[in-house]
PDB file of C-alpha atoms in Angstrom:
ATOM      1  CA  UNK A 114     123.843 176.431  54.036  1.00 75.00           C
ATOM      2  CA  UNK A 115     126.750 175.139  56.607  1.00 85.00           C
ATOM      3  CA  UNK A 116     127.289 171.543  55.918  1.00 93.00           C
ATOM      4  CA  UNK A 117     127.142 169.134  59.117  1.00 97.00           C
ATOM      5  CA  UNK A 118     130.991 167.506  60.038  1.00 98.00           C
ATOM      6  CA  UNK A 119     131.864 164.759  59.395  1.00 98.00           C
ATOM      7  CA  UNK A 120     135.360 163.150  60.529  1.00 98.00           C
ATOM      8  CA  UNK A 121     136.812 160.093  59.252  1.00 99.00           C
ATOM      9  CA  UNK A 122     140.464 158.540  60.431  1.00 98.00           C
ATOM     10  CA  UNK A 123     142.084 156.394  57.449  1.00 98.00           C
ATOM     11  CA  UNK A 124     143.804 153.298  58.950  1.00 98.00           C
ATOM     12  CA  UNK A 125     146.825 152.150  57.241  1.00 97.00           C
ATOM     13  CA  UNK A 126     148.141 150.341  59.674  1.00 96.00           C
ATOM     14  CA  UNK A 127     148.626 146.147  59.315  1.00 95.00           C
ATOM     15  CA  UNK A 128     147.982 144.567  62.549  1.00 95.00           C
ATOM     16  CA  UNK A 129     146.211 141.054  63.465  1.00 97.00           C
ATOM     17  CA  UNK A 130     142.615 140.191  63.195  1.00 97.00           C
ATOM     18  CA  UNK A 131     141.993 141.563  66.933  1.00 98.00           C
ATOM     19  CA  UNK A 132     143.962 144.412  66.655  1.00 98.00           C
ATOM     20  CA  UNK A 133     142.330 145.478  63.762  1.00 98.00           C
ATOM     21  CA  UNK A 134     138.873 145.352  65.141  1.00 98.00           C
ATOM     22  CA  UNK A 135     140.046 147.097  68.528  1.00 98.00           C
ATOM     23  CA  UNK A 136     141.448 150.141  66.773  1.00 98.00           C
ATOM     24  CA  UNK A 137     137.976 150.394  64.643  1.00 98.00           C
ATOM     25  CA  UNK A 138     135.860 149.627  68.160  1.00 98.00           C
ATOM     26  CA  UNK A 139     137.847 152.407  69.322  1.00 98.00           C
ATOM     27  CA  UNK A 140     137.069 154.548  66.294  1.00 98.00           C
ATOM     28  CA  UNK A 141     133.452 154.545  66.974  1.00 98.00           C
ATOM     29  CA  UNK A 142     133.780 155.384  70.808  1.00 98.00           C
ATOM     30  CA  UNK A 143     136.116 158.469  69.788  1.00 98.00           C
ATOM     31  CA  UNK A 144     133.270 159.333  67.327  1.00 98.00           C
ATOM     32  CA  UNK A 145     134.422 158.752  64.029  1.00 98.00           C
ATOM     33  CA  UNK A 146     132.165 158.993  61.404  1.00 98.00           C
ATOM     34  CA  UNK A 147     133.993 157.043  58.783  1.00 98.00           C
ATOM     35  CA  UNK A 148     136.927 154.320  58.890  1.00 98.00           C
ATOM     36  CA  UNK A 149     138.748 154.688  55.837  1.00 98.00           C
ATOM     37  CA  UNK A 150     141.535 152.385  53.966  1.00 98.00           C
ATOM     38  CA  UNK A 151     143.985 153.511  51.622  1.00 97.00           C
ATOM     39  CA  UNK A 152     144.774 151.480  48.761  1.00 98.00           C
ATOM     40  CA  UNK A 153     148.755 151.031  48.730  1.00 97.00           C
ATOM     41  CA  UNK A 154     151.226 148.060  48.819  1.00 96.00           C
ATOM     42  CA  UNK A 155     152.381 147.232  52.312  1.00 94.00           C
ATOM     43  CA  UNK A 156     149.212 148.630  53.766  1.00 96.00           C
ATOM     44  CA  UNK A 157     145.887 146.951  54.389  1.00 96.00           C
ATOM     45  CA  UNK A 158     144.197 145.333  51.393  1.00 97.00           C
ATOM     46  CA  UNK A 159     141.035 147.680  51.210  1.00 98.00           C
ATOM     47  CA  UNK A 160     137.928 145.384  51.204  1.00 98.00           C
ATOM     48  CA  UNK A 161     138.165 142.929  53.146  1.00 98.00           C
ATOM     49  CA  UNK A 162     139.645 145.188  55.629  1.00 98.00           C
ATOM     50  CA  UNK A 163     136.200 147.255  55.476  1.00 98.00           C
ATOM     51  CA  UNK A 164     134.090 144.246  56.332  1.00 98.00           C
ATOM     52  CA  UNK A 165     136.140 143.229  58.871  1.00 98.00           C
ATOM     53  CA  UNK A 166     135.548 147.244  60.327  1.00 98.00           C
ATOM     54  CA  UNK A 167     132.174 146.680  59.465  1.00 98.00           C
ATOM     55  CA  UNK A 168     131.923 143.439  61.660  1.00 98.00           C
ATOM     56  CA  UNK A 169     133.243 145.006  64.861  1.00 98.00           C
ATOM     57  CA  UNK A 170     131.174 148.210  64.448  1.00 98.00           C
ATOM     58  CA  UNK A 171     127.327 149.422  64.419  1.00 98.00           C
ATOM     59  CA  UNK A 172     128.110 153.165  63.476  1.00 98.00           C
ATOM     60  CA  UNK A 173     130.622 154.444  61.266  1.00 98.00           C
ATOM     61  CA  UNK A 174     130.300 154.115  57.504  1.00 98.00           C
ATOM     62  CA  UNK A 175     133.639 152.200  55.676  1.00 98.00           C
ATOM     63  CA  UNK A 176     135.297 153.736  52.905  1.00 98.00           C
ATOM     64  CA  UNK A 177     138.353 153.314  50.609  1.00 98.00           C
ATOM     65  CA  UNK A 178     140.551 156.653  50.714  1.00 98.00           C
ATOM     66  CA  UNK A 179     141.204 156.099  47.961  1.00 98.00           C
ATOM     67  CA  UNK A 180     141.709 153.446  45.814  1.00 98.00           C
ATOM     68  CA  UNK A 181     144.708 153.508  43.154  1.00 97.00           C
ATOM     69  CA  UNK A 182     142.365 152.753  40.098  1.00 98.00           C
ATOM     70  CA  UNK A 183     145.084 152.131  37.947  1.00 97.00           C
ATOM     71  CA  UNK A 184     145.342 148.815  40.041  1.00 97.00           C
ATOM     72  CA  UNK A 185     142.019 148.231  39.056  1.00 98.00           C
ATOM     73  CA  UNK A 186     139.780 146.491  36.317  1.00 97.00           C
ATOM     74  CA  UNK A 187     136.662 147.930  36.090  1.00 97.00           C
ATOM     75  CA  UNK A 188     134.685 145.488  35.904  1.00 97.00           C
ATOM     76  CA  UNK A 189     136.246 143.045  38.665  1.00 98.00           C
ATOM     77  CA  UNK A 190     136.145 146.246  40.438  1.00 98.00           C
ATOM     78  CA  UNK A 191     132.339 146.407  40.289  1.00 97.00           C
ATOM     79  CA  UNK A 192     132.046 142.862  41.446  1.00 97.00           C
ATOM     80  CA  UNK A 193     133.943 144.375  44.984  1.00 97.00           C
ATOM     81  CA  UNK A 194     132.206 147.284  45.296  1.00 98.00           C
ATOM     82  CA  UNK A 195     128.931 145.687  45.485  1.00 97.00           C
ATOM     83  CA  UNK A 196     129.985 142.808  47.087  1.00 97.00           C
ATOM     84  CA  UNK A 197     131.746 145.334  49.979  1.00 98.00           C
ATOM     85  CA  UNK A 198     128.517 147.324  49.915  1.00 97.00           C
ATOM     86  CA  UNK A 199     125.991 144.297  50.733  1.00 96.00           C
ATOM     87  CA  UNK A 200     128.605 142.836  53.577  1.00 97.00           C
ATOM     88  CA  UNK A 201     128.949 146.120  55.133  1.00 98.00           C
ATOM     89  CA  UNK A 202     124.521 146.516  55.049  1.00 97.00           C
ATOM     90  CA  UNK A 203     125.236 149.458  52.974  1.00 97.00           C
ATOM     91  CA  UNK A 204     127.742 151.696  55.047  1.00 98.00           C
ATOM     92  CA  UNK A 205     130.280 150.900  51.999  1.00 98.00           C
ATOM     93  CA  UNK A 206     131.674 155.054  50.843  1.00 98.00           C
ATOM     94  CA  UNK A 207     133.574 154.278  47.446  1.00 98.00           C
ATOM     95  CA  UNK A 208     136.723 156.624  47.088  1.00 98.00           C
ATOM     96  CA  UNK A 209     138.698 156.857  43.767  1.00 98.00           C
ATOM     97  CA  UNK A 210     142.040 158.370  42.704  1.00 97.00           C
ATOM     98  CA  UNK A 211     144.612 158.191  39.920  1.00 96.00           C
ATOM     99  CA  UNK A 212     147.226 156.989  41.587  1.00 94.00           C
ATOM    100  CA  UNK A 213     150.599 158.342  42.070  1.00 90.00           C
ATOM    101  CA  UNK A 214     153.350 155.664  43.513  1.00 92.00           C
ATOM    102  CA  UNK A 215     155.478 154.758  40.175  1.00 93.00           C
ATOM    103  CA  UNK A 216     157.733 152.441  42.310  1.00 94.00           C
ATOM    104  CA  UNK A 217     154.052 150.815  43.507  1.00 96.00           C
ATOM    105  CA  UNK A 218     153.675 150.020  40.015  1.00 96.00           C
ATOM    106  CA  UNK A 219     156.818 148.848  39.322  1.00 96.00           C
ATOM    107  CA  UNK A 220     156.261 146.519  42.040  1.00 96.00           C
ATOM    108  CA  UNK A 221     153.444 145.337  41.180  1.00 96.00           C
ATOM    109  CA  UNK A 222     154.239 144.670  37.432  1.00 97.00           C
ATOM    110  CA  UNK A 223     151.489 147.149  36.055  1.00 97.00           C
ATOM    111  CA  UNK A 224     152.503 149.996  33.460  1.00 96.00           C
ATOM    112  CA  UNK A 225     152.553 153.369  35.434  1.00 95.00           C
ATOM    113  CA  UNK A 226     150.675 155.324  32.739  1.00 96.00           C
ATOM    114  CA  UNK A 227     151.252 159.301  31.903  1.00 95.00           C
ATOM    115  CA  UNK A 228     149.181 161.637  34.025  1.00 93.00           C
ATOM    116  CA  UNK A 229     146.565 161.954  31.185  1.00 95.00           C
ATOM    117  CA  UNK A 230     146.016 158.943  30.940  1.00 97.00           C
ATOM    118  CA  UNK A 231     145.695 158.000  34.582  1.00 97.00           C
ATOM    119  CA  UNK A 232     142.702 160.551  34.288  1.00 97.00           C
ATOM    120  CA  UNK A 233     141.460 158.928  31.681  1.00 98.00           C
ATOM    121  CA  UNK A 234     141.612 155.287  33.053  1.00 97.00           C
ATOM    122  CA  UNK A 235     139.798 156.990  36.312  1.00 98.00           C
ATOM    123  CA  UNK A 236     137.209 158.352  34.188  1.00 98.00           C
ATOM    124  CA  UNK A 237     136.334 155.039  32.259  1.00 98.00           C
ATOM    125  CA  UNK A 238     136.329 153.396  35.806  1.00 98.00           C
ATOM    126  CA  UNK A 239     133.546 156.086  36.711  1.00 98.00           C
ATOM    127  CA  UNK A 240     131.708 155.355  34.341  1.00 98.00           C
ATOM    128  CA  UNK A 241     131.507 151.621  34.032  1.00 97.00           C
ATOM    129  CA  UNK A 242     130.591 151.801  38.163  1.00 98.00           C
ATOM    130  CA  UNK A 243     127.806 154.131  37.771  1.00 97.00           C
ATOM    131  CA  UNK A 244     125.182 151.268  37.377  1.00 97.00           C
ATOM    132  CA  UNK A 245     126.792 149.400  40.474  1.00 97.00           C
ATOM    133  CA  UNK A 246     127.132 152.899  42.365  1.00 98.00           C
ATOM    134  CA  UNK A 247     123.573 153.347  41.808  1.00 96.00           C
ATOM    135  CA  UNK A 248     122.476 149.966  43.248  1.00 95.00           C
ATOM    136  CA  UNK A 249     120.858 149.553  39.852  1.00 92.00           C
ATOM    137  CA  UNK A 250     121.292 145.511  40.482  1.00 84.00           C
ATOM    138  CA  UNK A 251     119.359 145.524  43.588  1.00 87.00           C
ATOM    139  CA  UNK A 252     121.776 146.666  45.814  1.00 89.00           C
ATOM    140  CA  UNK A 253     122.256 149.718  47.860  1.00 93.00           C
ATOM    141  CA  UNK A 254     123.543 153.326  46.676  1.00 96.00           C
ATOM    142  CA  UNK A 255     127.278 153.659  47.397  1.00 98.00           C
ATOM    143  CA  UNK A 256     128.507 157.569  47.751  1.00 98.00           C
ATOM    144  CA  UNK A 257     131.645 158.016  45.584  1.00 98.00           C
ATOM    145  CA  UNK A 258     134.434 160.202  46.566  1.00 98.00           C
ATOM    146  CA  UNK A 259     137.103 161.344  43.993  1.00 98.00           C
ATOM    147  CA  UNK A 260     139.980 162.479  45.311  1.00 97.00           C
ATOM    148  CA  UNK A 261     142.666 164.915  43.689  1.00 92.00           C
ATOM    149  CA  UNK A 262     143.677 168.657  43.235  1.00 89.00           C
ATOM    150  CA  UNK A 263     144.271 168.721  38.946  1.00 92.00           C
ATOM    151  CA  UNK A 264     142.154 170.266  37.188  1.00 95.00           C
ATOM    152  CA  UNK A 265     140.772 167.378  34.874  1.00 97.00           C
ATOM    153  CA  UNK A 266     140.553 165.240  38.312  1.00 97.00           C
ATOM    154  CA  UNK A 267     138.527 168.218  39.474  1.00 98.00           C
ATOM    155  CA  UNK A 268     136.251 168.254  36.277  1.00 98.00           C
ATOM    156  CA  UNK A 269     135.572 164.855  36.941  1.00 98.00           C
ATOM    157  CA  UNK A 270     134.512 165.190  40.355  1.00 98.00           C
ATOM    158  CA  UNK A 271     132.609 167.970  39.278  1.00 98.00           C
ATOM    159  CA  UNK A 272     130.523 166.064  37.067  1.00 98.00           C
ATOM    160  CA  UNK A 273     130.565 162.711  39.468  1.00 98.00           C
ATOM    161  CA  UNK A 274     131.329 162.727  42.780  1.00 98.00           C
ATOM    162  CA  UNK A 275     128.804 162.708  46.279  1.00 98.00           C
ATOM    163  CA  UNK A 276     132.263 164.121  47.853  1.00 98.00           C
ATOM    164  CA  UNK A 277     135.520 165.589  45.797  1.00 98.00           C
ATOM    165  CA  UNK A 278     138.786 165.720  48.288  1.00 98.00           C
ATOM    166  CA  UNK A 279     141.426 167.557  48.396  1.00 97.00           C
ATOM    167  CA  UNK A 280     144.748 166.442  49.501  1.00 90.00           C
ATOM    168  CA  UNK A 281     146.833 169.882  50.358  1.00 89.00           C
ATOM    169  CA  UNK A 282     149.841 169.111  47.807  1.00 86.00           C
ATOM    170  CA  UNK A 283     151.224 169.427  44.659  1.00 80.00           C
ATOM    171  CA  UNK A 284     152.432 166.245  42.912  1.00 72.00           C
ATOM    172  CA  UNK A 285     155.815 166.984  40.820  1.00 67.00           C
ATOM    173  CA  UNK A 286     158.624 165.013  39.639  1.00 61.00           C
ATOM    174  CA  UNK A 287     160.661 165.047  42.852  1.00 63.00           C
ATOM    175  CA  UNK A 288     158.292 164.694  44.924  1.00 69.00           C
ATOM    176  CA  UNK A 289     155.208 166.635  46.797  1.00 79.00           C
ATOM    177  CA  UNK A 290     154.971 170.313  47.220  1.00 88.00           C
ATOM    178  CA  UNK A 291     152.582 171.655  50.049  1.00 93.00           C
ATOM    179  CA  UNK A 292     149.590 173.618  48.977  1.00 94.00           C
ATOM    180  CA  UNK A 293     149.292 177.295  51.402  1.00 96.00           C
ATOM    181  CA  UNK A 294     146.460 178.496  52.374  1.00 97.00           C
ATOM    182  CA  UNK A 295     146.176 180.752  49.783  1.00 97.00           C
ATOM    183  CA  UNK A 296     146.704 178.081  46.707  1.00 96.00           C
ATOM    184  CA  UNK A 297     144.607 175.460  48.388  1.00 96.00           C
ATOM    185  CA  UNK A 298     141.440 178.338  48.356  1.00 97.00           C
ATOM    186  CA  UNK A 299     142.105 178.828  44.858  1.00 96.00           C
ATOM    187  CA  UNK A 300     141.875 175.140  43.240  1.00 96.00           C
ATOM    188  CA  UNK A 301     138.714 174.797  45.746  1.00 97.00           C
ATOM    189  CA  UNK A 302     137.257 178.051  44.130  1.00 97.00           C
ATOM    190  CA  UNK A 303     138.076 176.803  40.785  1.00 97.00           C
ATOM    191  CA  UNK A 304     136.399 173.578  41.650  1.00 98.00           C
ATOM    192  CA  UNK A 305     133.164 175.182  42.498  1.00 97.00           C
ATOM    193  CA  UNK A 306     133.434 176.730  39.361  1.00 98.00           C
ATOM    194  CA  UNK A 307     133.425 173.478  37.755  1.00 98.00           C
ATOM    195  CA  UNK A 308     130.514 172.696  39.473  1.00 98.00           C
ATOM    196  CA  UNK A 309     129.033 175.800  37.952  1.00 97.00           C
ATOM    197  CA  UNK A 310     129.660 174.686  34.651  1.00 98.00           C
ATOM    198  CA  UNK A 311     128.443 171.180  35.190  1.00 97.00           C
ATOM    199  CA  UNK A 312     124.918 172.377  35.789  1.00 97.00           C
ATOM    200  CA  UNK A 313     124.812 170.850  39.624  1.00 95.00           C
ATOM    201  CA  UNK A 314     122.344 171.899  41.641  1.00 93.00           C
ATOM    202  CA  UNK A 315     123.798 170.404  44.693  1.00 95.00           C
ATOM    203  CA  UNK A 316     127.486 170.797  45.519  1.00 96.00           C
ATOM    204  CA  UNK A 317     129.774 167.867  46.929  1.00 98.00           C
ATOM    205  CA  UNK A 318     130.706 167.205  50.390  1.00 98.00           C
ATOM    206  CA  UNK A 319     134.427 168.653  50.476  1.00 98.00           C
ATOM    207  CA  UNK A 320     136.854 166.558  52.044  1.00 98.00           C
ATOM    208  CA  UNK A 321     140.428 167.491  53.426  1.00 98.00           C
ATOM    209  CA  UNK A 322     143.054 165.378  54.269  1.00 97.00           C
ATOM    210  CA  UNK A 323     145.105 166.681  57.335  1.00 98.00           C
ATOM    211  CA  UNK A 324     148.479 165.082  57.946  1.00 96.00           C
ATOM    212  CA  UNK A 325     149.245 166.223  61.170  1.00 96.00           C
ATOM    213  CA  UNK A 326     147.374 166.619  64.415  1.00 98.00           C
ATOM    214  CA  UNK A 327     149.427 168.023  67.295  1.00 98.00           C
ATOM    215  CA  UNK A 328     147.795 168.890  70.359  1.00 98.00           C
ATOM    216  CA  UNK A 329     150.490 171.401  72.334  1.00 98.00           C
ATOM    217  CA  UNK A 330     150.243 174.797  74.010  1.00 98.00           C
ATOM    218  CA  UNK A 331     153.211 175.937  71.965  1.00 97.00           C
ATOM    219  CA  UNK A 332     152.219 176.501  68.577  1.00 97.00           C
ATOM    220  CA  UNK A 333     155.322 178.147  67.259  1.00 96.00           C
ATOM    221  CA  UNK A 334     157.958 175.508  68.581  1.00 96.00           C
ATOM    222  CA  UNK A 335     155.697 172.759  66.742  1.00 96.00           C
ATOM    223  CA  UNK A 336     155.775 174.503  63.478  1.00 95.00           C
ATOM    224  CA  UNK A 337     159.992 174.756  63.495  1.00 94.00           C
ATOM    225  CA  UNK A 338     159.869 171.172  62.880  1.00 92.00           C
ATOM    226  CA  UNK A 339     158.254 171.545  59.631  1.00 92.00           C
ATOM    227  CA  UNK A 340     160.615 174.230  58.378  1.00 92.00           C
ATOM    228  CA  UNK A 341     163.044 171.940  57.259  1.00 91.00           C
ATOM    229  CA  UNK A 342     160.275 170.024  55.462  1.00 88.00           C
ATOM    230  CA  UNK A 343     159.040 172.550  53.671  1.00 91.00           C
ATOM    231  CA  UNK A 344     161.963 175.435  53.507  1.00 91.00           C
ATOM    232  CA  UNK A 345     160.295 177.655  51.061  1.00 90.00           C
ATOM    233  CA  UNK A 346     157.462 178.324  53.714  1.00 95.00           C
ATOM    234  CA  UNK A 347     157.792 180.426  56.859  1.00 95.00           C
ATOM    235  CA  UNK A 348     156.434 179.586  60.808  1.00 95.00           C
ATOM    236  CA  UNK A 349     153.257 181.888  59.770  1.00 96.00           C
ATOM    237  CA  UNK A 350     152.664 180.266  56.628  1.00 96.00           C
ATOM    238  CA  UNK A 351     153.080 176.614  58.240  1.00 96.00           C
ATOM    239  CA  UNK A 352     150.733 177.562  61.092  1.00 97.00           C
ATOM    240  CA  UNK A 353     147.926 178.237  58.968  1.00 97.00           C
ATOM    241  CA  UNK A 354     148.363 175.382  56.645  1.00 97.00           C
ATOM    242  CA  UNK A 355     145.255 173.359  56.265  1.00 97.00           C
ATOM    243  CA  UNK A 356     146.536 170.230  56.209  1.00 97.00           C
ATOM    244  CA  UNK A 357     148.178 170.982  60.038  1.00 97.00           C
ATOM    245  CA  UNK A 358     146.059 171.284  63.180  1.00 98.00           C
ATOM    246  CA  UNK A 359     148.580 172.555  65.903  1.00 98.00           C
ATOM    247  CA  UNK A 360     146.936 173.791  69.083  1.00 98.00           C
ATOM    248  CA  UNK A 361     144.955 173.068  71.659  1.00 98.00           C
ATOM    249  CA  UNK A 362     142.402 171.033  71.476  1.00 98.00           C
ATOM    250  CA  UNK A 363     139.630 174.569  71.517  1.00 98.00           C
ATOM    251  CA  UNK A 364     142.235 176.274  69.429  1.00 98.00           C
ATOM    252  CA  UNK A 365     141.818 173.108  66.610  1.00 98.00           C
ATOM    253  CA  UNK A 366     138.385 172.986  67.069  1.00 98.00           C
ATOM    254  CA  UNK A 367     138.165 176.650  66.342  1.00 98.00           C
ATOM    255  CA  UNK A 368     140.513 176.013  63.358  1.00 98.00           C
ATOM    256  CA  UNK A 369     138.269 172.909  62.084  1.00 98.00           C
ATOM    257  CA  UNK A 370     135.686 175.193  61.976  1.00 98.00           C
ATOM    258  CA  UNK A 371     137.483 177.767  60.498  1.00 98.00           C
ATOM    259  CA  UNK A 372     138.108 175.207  57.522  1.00 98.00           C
ATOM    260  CA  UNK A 373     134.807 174.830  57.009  1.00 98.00           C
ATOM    261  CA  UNK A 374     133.533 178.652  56.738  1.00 97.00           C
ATOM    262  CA  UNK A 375     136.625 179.719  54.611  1.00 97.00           C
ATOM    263  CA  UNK A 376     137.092 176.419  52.599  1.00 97.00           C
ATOM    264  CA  UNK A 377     134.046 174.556  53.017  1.00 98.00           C
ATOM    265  CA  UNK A 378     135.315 171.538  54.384  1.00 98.00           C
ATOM    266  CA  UNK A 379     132.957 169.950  56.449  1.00 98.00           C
ATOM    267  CA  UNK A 380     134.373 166.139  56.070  1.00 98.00           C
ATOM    268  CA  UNK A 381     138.133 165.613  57.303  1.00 98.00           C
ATOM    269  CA  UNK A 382     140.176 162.449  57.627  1.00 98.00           C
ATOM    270  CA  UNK A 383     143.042 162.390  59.704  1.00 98.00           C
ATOM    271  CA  UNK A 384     145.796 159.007  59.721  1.00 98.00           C
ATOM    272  CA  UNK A 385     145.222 156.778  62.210  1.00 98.00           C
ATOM    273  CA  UNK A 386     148.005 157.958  64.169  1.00 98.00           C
ATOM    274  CA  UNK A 387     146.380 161.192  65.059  1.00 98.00           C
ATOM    275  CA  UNK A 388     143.384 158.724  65.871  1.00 98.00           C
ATOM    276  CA  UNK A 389     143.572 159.384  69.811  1.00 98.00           C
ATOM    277  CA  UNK A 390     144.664 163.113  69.788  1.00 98.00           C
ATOM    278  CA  UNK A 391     142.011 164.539  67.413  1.00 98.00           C
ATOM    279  CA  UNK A 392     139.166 162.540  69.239  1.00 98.00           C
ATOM    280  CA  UNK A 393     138.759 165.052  71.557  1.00 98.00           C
ATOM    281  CA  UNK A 394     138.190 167.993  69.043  1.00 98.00           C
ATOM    282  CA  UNK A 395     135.693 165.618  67.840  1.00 98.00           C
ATOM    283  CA  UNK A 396     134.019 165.880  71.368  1.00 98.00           C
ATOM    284  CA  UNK A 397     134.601 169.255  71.786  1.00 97.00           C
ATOM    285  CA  UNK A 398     132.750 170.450  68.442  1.00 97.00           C
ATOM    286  CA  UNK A 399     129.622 167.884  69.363  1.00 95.00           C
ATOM    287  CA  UNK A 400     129.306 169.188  72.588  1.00 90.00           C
ATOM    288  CA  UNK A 401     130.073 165.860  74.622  1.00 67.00           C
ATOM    289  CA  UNK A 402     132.710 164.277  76.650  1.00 54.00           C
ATOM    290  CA  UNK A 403     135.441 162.371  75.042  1.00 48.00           C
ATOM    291  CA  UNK A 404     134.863 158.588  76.101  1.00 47.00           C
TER     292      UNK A 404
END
């Protein structure tokens, strides 16, 4: 069965009380689905950023993409989430990660633990929230999202999540490597089969992450400016990168769709500054006229 799209645009942008709620207004005419916030230093403090989106919109559901639960005690967590999730009348989407920033950390005076046990800190969060995710003290369901591409991330998800999301790279010590095509199928394939072995009965939503939108009619000249970004990929191996959508806006409509019958993603988020240009693929794959 072909999951229905949905499209989400995470804002990390600061800006003033009224610019804020403009750019999510503006979200919901463009037909988002979902306003997201990340949960890094410097950007906008996820919660009460969401019920600010929530205020100026009717529509999309609010969601945190994702937060850094290393930042996080559980239990004060719990106390956001379903505060976030009775302000926003229920549209609250909870997203969790690991975390990955070590100078964030450093920053922010909190011990920047081994991978394992990042996992294992996200687990224990999982599980204390379950009660709170369930609305089990009178308030409403909240859909969590895990976020990652490990394989004990992955597990997790497998066992957990409404919606498990992939990011399209490789976290290493120097830095991020991009995930092709190719590599990206397989940790999706070997998520599935994690699902398999969990005993679900109904997959996750999958989620992408796409980092670039560029509308142009000259798809080659727009992938030469990634070569230098990622040298140990070529222009054909760039251009069918999931986490790019180069083209016009038919030719990245075809390609979102594309995503979802070879990958099964049905849910992507773009950053808010491909807000504007991927809101007409949006209208284009609903069948209406971009507003």
């Amino acid at each position: 069965m072909v999951s229905p799209f949905r499209f989400a645009v995470n804002m990390l942008t600061p800006g003033t009380g009224p610019e804020w709620r403009a750019r999510c207004r503006r979200a919901e005419e463009l037909g988002y689905d979902l306003i997201l916030v990340a949960d890094h230093l410097g950007m906008p403090a996820p919660f009460p950023s969401l019920v600010a989106a929530a205020a100026a919109t009717t529509r999309p559901r609010l969601g945190t993409f994702v937060l850094n639960t290393g930042f996080w005690n559980p239990a004060l967590l719990a106390r956001e989430v379903a505060t976030t999730a009775a302000l926003t009348d229920g549209r609250l989407e909870l997203g969790l990660g690991t975390g990955y920033v070590r100078a964030e950390h450093e920053r922010a005076g909190i011990p920047f633990l081994p991978p394992g046990e990042r996992v294992g800190h996200l687990a224990r969060t999982v599980e204390e929230l379950a009660g709170t995710l369930k609305g089990e003290e009178g308030g409403p369901r909240t859909p969590l999202l895990i976020g990652g591409n490990g394989e004990r991330v992955l597990r997790l998800a497998a066992r957990h999540a409404d919606v498990t999301a992939f990011s399209g790279g490789r976290f290493t010590g120097e830095g991020v490597t991009v995930l092709t095509a190719e590599e990206l199928a397989g940790r999706v394939e070997s998520y599935r089969g994690f699902e398999r072995e969990a005993g679900r009965t109904t997959p996750a939503e999958l989620n992408l992450l796409v980092q670039r939108v560029i509308v142009t009619e000259d798809r080659p000249a727009a992938a030469a400016e990634f070569l230098p970004l990622a040298p140990y990929l070529d222009e054909e191996l760039i251009l069918d990168l999931p986490i790019l959508l180069i083209g016009t806006v038919p030719e990245i409509a075809d390609r979102v769709k594309a995503l979802r019958e070879r990958f099964g993603f049905s849910y992507l988020t773009v950053l808010d500054r491909a807000m504007e240009a991927f809101g007409p693929v949006i209208a284009r794959l609903r069948g209406s006229a971009p507003s």
